[in-house]
GROMACS .gro file of C-alpha atoms in nm:
model
  348
    1MET     CA    1  17.146 -18.963  14.121
    2SER     CA    2  17.303 -19.330  14.117
    3VAL     CA    3  17.143 -19.678  14.061
    4ILE     CA    4  17.073 -19.867  14.389
    5ASP     CA    5  16.951 -20.262  14.358
    6HIS     CA    6  16.723 -20.386  14.604
    7GLY     CA    7  16.679 -20.687  14.341
    8ARG     CA    8  16.487 -20.470  14.153
    9ARG     CA    9  16.679 -20.212  13.959
   10GLN     CA   10  16.597 -19.842  14.100
   11ILE     CA   11  16.727 -19.476  14.011
   12ARG     CA   12  16.788 -19.278  14.341
   13VAL     CA   13  16.638 -18.905  14.206
   14GLU     CA   14  16.763 -18.665  14.464
   15THR     CA   15  16.739 -18.215  14.466
   16VAL     CA   16  16.653 -17.940  14.623
   17HIS     CA   17  16.335 -18.044  14.710
   18ILE     CA   18  16.251 -18.412  14.642
   19ALA     CA   19  16.442 -18.697  14.712
   20THR     CA   20  16.277 -19.055  14.524
   21LEU     CA   21  16.347 -19.402  14.409
   22VAL     CA   22  16.242 -19.419  14.079
   23PRO     CA   23  16.237 -19.828  13.890
   24VAL     CA   24  16.469 -19.837  13.635
   25ARG     CA   25  16.228 -20.049  13.461
   26SER     CA   26  15.990 -19.776  13.463
   27VAL     CA   27  16.194 -19.563  13.298
   28LEU     CA   28  16.286 -19.755  13.004
   29VAL     CA   29  15.885 -19.754  12.979
   30CYS     CA   30  15.837 -19.465  12.945
   31LEU     CA   31  16.126 -19.396  12.756
   32GLY     CA   32  15.955 -19.643  12.494
   33LEU     CA   33  15.659 -19.504  12.567
   34VAL     CA   34  15.754 -19.169  12.449
   35VAL     CA   35  15.911 -19.238  12.083
   36VAL     CA   36  15.598 -19.448  12.002
   37ILE     CA   37  15.385 -19.142  12.100
   38ILE     CA   38  15.619 -18.884  11.883
   39GLY     CA   39  15.636 -19.181  11.616
   40ALA     CA   40  15.280 -19.199  11.585
   41GLY     CA   41  15.231 -18.831  11.628
   42LEU     CA   42  15.437 -18.737  11.344
   43PHE     CA   43  15.260 -19.046  11.078
   44ALA     CA   44  14.912 -18.898  11.195
   45THR     CA   45  15.002 -18.585  11.079
   46THR     CA   46  15.096 -18.699  10.733
   47ILE     CA   47  14.798 -18.829  10.669
   48GLY     CA   48  14.517 -18.636  10.533
   49ALA     CA   49  14.423 -18.492  10.144
   50TYR     CA   50  14.713 -18.282  10.154
   51GLU     CA   51  14.953 -18.531  10.120
   52ILE     CA   52  15.312 -18.450  10.333
   53GLY     CA   53  15.636 -18.618  10.384
   54PHE     CA   54  15.741 -18.685  10.713
   55ASP     CA   55  16.096 -18.464  10.633
   56ALA     CA   56  15.812 -18.178  10.549
   57VAL     CA   57  15.652 -18.238  10.861
   58ILE     CA   58  15.941 -18.192  11.102
   59ARG     CA   59  16.093 -17.876  10.907
   60ALA     CA   60  15.727 -17.755  10.929
   61ILE     CA   61  15.731 -17.771  11.283
   62VAL     CA   62  16.108 -17.673  11.356
   63ASP     CA   63  16.169 -17.444  11.098
   64PRO     CA   64  15.950 -17.069  11.097
   65ALA     CA   65  16.084 -17.018  10.735
   66SER     CA   66  15.970 -17.362  10.584
   67ASP     CA   67  15.696 -17.426  10.316
   68PRO     CA   68  15.357 -17.163  10.478
   69ASP     CA   69  15.102 -17.375  10.315
   70VAL     CA   70  15.289 -17.648  10.476
   71ARG     CA   71  15.371 -17.514  10.819
   72GLN     CA   72  14.979 -17.399  10.775
   73VAL     CA   73  14.818 -17.772  10.749
   74VAL     CA   74  15.099 -17.910  10.992
   75THR     CA   75  15.121 -17.679  11.283
   76GLU     CA   76  14.732 -17.486  11.275
   77TRP     CA   77  14.477 -17.796  11.153
   78ARG     CA   78  14.674 -18.099  11.220
   79LEU     CA   79  14.937 -18.085  11.500
   80PRO     CA   80  14.631 -17.988  11.803
   81ARG     CA   81  14.523 -18.295  11.709
   82VAL     CA   82  14.765 -18.483  11.771
   83LEU     CA   83  14.830 -18.295  12.118
   84PHE     CA   84  14.508 -18.312  12.181
   85ALA     CA   85  14.529 -18.731  12.119
   86VAL     CA   86  14.843 -18.698  12.379
   87LEU     CA   87  14.548 -18.501  12.653
   88CYS     CA   88  14.297 -18.729  12.647
   89GLY     CA   89  14.463 -19.003  12.645
   90ALA     CA   90  14.662 -18.912  13.012
   91ALA     CA   91  14.340 -18.773  13.122
   92LEU     CA   92  14.137 -19.061  13.079
   93ALA     CA   93  14.399 -19.326  13.205
   94LEU     CA   94  14.518 -19.150  13.491
   95SER     CA   95  14.063 -19.131  13.577
   96GLY     CA   96  14.080 -19.494  13.463
   97GLY     CA   97  14.412 -19.531  13.721
   98ILE     CA   98  14.272 -19.405  14.008
   99PHE     CA   99  13.934 -19.553  13.983
  100GLN     CA  100  14.095 -19.875  13.932
  101SER     CA  101  14.330 -19.834  14.262
  102LEU     CA  102  13.966 -19.663  14.435
  103THR     CA  103  13.793 -20.006  14.428
  104ARG     CA  104  14.077 -20.220  14.355
  105ASN     CA  105  13.919 -20.393  14.071
  106PRO     CA  106  14.069 -20.367  13.729
  107LEU     CA  107  13.689 -20.333  13.610
  108GLY     CA  108  13.668 -19.986  13.842
  109SER     CA  109  13.674 -19.754  13.565
  110PRO     CA  110  13.486 -19.487  13.457
  111ASP     CA  111  13.335 -19.658  13.103
  112ILE     CA  112  13.216 -19.934  13.332
  113ILE     CA  113  13.110 -19.765  13.664
  114GLY     CA  114  12.905 -19.498  13.458
  115PHE     CA  115  13.061 -19.167  13.518
  116GLY     CA  116  13.161 -19.106  13.180
  117VAL     CA  117  12.795 -19.161  13.081
  118GLY     CA  118  12.710 -18.999  13.338
  119ALA     CA  119  12.936 -18.686  13.207
  120GLN     CA  120  12.843 -18.800  12.820
  121PHE     CA  121  12.479 -18.749  12.932
  122GLY     CA  122  12.539 -18.361  13.097
  123VAL     CA  123  12.718 -18.258  12.809
  124THR     CA  124  12.403 -18.379  12.590
  125LEU     CA  125  12.181 -18.254  12.824
  126THR     CA  126  12.357 -17.886  12.790
  127MET     CA  127  12.390 -17.894  12.420
  128LEU     CA  128  12.045 -17.984  12.309
  129VAL     CA  129  11.815 -17.893  12.621
  130LEU     CA  130  12.001 -17.568  12.711
  131GLY     CA  131  12.141 -17.499  12.418
  132LEU     CA  132  12.508 -17.390  12.512
  133ASN     CA  133  12.778 -17.518  12.275
  134THR     CA  134  13.070 -17.377  12.358
  135TYR     CA  135  13.366 -17.602  12.548
  136LEU     CA  136  13.335 -17.444  12.857
  137PHE     CA  137  12.962 -17.491  12.886
  138LYS     CA  138  12.995 -17.815  12.771
  139ALA     CA  139  13.313 -17.898  13.005
  140ALA     CA  140  13.100 -17.732  13.286
  141GLY     CA  141  12.780 -17.995  13.210
  142ALA     CA  142  13.020 -18.276  13.188
  143LEU     CA  143  13.161 -18.182  13.497
  144VAL     CA  144  12.831 -18.196  13.661
  145GLY     CA  145  12.673 -18.463  13.516
  146GLY     CA  146  12.988 -18.689  13.667
  147LEU     CA  147  12.919 -18.585  13.971
  148LEU     CA  148  12.589 -18.647  13.991
  149THR     CA  149  12.640 -18.998  13.812
  150ALA     CA  150  12.913 -19.030  14.122
  151LEU     CA  151  12.750 -18.941  14.444
  152LEU     CA  152  12.418 -19.109  14.284
  153VAL     CA  153  12.634 -19.431  14.242
  154ALA     CA  154  12.804 -19.394  14.622
  155LEU     CA  155  12.491 -19.322  14.757
  156LEU     CA  156  12.369 -19.662  14.581
  157ALA     CA  157  12.649 -19.904  14.667
  158ASN     CA  158  12.723 -19.719  15.029
  159ARG     CA  159  12.571 -19.951  15.322
  160HIS     CA  160  12.796 -19.859  15.600
  161THR     CA  161  13.111 -20.031  15.388
  162MET     CA  162  13.159 -19.957  15.005
  163SER     CA  163  13.230 -20.296  14.826
  164SER     CA  164  13.385 -20.223  14.531
  165PHE     CA  165  13.198 -20.537  14.360
  166ARG     CA  166  12.871 -20.362  14.492
  167LEU     CA  167  13.021 -20.026  14.352
  168ILE     CA  168  13.044 -20.156  13.983
  169ILE     CA  169  12.722 -20.332  13.984
  170VAL     CA  170  12.579 -20.028  14.064
  171GLY     CA  171  12.733 -19.809  13.865
  172ILE     CA  172  12.648 -20.037  13.567
  173GLY     CA  173  12.283 -20.008  13.635
  174VAL     CA  174  12.282 -19.637  13.666
  175SER     CA  175  12.523 -19.617  13.363
  176ALA     CA  176  12.195 -19.798  13.126
  177GLY     CA  177  11.936 -19.538  13.300
  178LEU     CA  178  12.150 -19.246  13.184
  179GLY     CA  179  12.201 -19.401  12.820
  180SER     CA  180  11.836 -19.422  12.839
  181LEU     CA  181  11.787 -19.089  12.931
  182THR     CA  182  12.024 -18.978  12.663
  183SER     CA  183  11.865 -19.200  12.361
  184TRP     CA  184  11.529 -19.022  12.510
  185ILE     CA  185  11.664 -18.655  12.412
  186LEU     CA  186  11.834 -18.760  12.126
  187ILE     CA  187  11.477 -18.896  11.941
  188SER     CA  188  11.299 -18.566  12.124
  189VAL     CA  189  11.479 -18.305  11.925
  190SER     CA  190  11.554 -18.217  11.560
  191VAL     CA  191  11.741 -18.433  11.335
  192GLU     CA  192  11.978 -18.191  11.294
  193GLN     CA  193  12.030 -18.116  11.666
  194ALA     CA  194  12.049 -18.525  11.641
  195MET     CA  195  12.276 -18.532  11.400
  196MET     CA  196  12.535 -18.313  11.592
  197ALA     CA  197  12.455 -18.464  11.889
  198ALA     CA  198  12.571 -18.816  11.738
  199THR     CA  199  12.893 -18.662  11.547
  200TRP     CA  200  13.000 -18.571  11.935
  201GLY     CA  201  12.873 -18.821  12.063
  202ALA     CA  202  13.082 -19.106  11.823
  203GLY     CA  203  13.400 -18.921  11.983
  204SER     CA  204  13.597 -18.763  11.704
  205LEU     CA  205  13.941 -18.525  11.741
  206ALA     CA  206  13.890 -18.371  11.398
  207SER     CA  207  13.701 -18.044  11.443
  208LEU     CA  208  13.945 -17.940  11.813
  209GLY     CA  209  14.195 -17.688  11.729
  210PHE     CA  210  14.458 -17.423  11.977
  211ASP     CA  211  14.134 -17.277  12.123
  212GLN     CA  212  14.019 -17.596  12.295
  213LEU     CA  213  14.316 -17.717  12.349
  214LEU     CA  214  14.462 -17.460  12.588
  215PRO     CA  215  14.219 -17.460  12.857
  216ALA     CA  216  14.192 -17.833  12.837
  217ALA     CA  217  14.512 -17.854  12.900
  218THR     CA  218  14.507 -17.581  13.156
  219ALA     CA  219  14.234 -17.781  13.384
  220PHE     CA  220  14.476 -18.121  13.298
  221VAL     CA  221  14.727 -17.998  13.474
  222VAL     CA  222  14.561 -17.864  13.789
  223PHE     CA  223  14.395 -18.191  13.819
  224ALA     CA  224  14.744 -18.358  13.747
  225LEU     CA  225  14.918 -18.191  14.041
  226LEU     CA  226  14.582 -18.259  14.291
  227ALA     CA  227  14.619 -18.612  14.162
  228ARG     CA  228  14.973 -18.628  14.221
  229PRO     CA  229  14.942 -18.707  14.662
  230LEU     CA  230  14.707 -18.979  14.571
  231ARG     CA  231  14.936 -19.152  14.405
  232ARG     CA  232  15.090 -19.250  14.754
  233SER     CA  233  14.801 -19.257  14.931
  234LEU     CA  234  14.568 -19.437  14.708
  235PRO     CA  235  14.765 -19.758  14.723
  236VAL     CA  236  14.803 -19.728  15.092
  237LEU     CA  237  14.437 -19.741  15.158
  238GLU     CA  238  14.394 -20.020  14.950
  239MET     CA  239  14.522 -20.229  15.245
  240GLY     CA  240  14.228 -20.130  15.409
  241ASP     CA  241  14.081 -19.846  15.611
  242ASP     CA  242  14.243 -19.912  15.958
  243ALA     CA  243  14.610 -20.044  15.815
  244ALA     CA  244  14.528 -19.621  15.616
  245MET     CA  245  14.462 -19.447  15.945
  246ALA     CA  246  14.759 -19.623  16.107
  247LEU     CA  247  15.005 -19.504  15.835
  248GLY     CA  248  14.804 -19.116  15.844
  249VAL     CA  249  14.588 -19.098  15.563
  250ARG     CA  250  14.233 -18.980  15.572
  251PRO     CA  251  14.007 -19.274  15.412
  252GLY     CA  252  13.695 -19.038  15.340
  253ARG     CA  253  13.880 -18.731  15.274
  254THR     CA  254  14.109 -18.934  15.033
  255ARG     CA  255  13.859 -19.101  14.832
  256LEU     CA  256  13.629 -18.782  14.803
  257ILE     CA  257  13.931 -18.622  14.639
  258ALA     CA  258  14.001 -18.931  14.449
  259MET     CA  259  13.617 -18.950  14.313
  260VAL     CA  260  13.602 -18.556  14.191
  261VAL     CA  261  13.998 -18.560  14.058
  262GLY     CA  262  13.855 -18.910  13.840
  263VAL     CA  263  13.558 -18.736  13.723
  264ALA     CA  264  13.687 -18.396  13.641
  265LEU     CA  265  13.943 -18.559  13.397
  266VAL     CA  266  13.696 -18.755  13.223
  267ALA     CA  267  13.465 -18.469  13.247
  268LEU     CA  268  13.703 -18.253  13.032
  269VAL     CA  269  13.792 -18.520  12.759
  270THR     CA  270  13.421 -18.497  12.735
  271ALA     CA  271  13.307 -18.210  12.669
  272ALA     CA  272  13.637 -18.183  12.417
  273ALA     CA  273  13.643 -18.488  12.210
  274GLY     CA  274  13.299 -18.690  12.297
  275PRO     CA  275  13.307 -19.031  12.484
  276ILE     CA  276  13.650 -19.193  12.416
  277SER     CA  277  13.608 -19.562  12.529
  278PHE     CA  278  13.749 -19.794  12.690
  279ILE     CA  279  14.125 -19.625  12.738
  280ALA     CA  280  14.038 -19.552  13.122
  281LEU     CA  281  14.007 -19.910  13.141
  282ALA     CA  282  14.307 -20.055  12.930
  283ALA     CA  283  14.570 -19.827  12.980
  284PRO     CA  284  14.636 -19.855  13.384
  285GLN     CA  285  14.654 -20.231  13.367
  286ILE     CA  286  14.871 -20.208  13.065
  287ALA     CA  287  15.102 -20.000  13.210
  288GLN     CA  288  15.090 -20.216  13.527
  289ARG     CA  289  15.206 -20.480  13.328
  290LEU     CA  290  15.490 -20.362  13.167
  291THR     CA  291  15.651 -20.179  13.409
  292ARG     CA  292  15.553 -20.507  13.693
  293SER     CA  293  15.447 -20.235  13.919
  294ASN     CA  294  15.179 -20.369  14.203
  295THR     CA  295  14.902 -20.003  14.132
  296PRO     CA  296  14.774 -19.898  13.835
  297MET     CA  297  14.871 -19.547  14.010
  298GLY     CA  298  15.229 -19.510  13.858
  299LEU     CA  299  15.153 -19.183  13.748
  300ALA     CA  300  15.374 -19.120  13.408
  301PRO     CA  301  15.373 -19.469  13.292
  302VAL     CA  302  14.993 -19.462  13.287
  303MET     CA  303  14.935 -19.155  13.142
  304LEU     CA  304  15.203 -19.165  12.889
  305THR     CA  305  15.038 -19.566  12.847
  306GLY     CA  306  14.686 -19.379  12.794
  307ALA     CA  307  14.856 -19.083  12.501
  308ALA     CA  308  15.008 -19.364  12.335
  309LEU     CA  309  14.671 -19.586  12.324
  310VAL     CA  310  14.469 -19.243  12.183
  311VAL     CA  311  14.714 -19.108  11.991
  312VAL     CA  312  14.773 -19.478  11.758
  313SER     CA  313  14.437 -19.529  11.759
  314ASP     CA  314  14.359 -19.163  11.624
  315ALA     CA  315  14.641 -19.227  11.345
  316VAL     CA  316  14.428 -19.536  11.246
  317ALA     CA  317  14.106 -19.342  11.333
  318GLN     CA  318  14.227 -19.103  11.035
  319LEU     CA  319  14.344 -19.419  10.757
  320LEU     CA  320  13.964 -19.586  10.868
  321ALA     CA  321  13.790 -19.255  10.821
  322VAL     CA  322  13.630 -19.325  11.145
  323PRO     CA  323  13.589 -19.133  11.450
  324VAL     CA  324  13.873 -19.260  11.696
  325GLY     CA  325  13.605 -19.344  11.959
  326VAL     CA  326  13.514 -19.584  11.707
  327VAL     CA  327  13.865 -19.793  11.668
  328THR     CA  328  13.881 -19.754  12.076
  329LEU     CA  329  13.590 -19.871  12.136
  330SER     CA  330  13.616 -20.163  11.904
  331VAL     CA  331  13.953 -20.265  12.046
  332GLY     CA  332  13.852 -20.250  12.363
  333GLY     CA  333  13.579 -20.478  12.339
  334ILE     CA  334  13.794 -20.731  12.284
  335TYR     CA  335  14.031 -20.609  12.559
  336LEU     CA  336  13.740 -20.641  12.777
  337THR     CA  337  13.651 -21.014  12.723
  338CYS     CA  338  13.991 -21.119  12.707
  339LEU     CA  339  13.991 -20.908  13.061
  340LEU     CA  340  13.654 -21.100  13.170
  341ALA     CA  341  13.771 -21.485  13.035
  342ALA     CA  342  14.115 -21.426  13.237
  343GLN     CA  343  13.936 -21.342  13.532
  344PHE     CA  344  13.696 -21.624  13.507
  345VAL     CA  345  14.025 -21.908  13.434
  346ARG     CA  346  14.162 -21.765  13.766
  347ARG     CA  347  13.854 -21.802  13.980
  348THR     CA  348  13.840 -22.177  13.860
   0.00000   0.00000   0.00000
């Protein structure tokens, strides 16, 4: 390992299988984000009706002989919630980075294009119409709903070439239509079913445990590995199809893989925790500014930024006794307003 300075300090990492250059700034940003995640995660495990100090939390995690009551509360009830927050944040941020790079637009996240609403509609249909309420069925419903929405948006937005602006506008329209259908289903079922769906629809990590974490983590690892080649091919695609083909990238296949992986990442989060808005929109842009990168597809900084945002948001949500989706929606609305205002100022 050696440090190289080409105007931007980089670390050369060379092993038997890989040889790559990693910007020093990205490494420092990732280390800072890991500290934030661990700090906020430990703080979150101290919050609740059963008060536990930091030292007791750490003992419960590292010492099997610690107080069994404290260990049960920390490792069986609160730790899965923190791990789920990390997983959901990383998955949403990676999905947002994929779609923002694919559309070459900071507004091109699954929240705005409507793929998240499509996944939510699929889960609502699975839970309330088909009566299937386990995680695997909800994940399947979210995946099918998200993919069909992506297909519909792509067909409606495609006129020989796919403009990112047209894709976003069509996505907003399809999202509004699916939101109306979801509301229609909610008012057509019993009050108990509607309350259950509304609780899930607010986006909460409260009732999640290791039972749901294991399949969600397995699916996340698979899709993250599939997304790894996109880190190089999507920035090349941003230069245009002709340039990408000249550099050995197949535009059609790359777009298809990117859309399937992006939608699947949103679906696995939506099935478990419900919609957690604006993380996919904000995390890639924040990571890009922190690392001063020219693409929102830096995998590790983007995923760690998303994880840090959700872990901190969930800690705030526990203090306020509201679902984490309410916190991200409130902060995300302010962020979206600032983003739109900045784009308007740059164009005038």
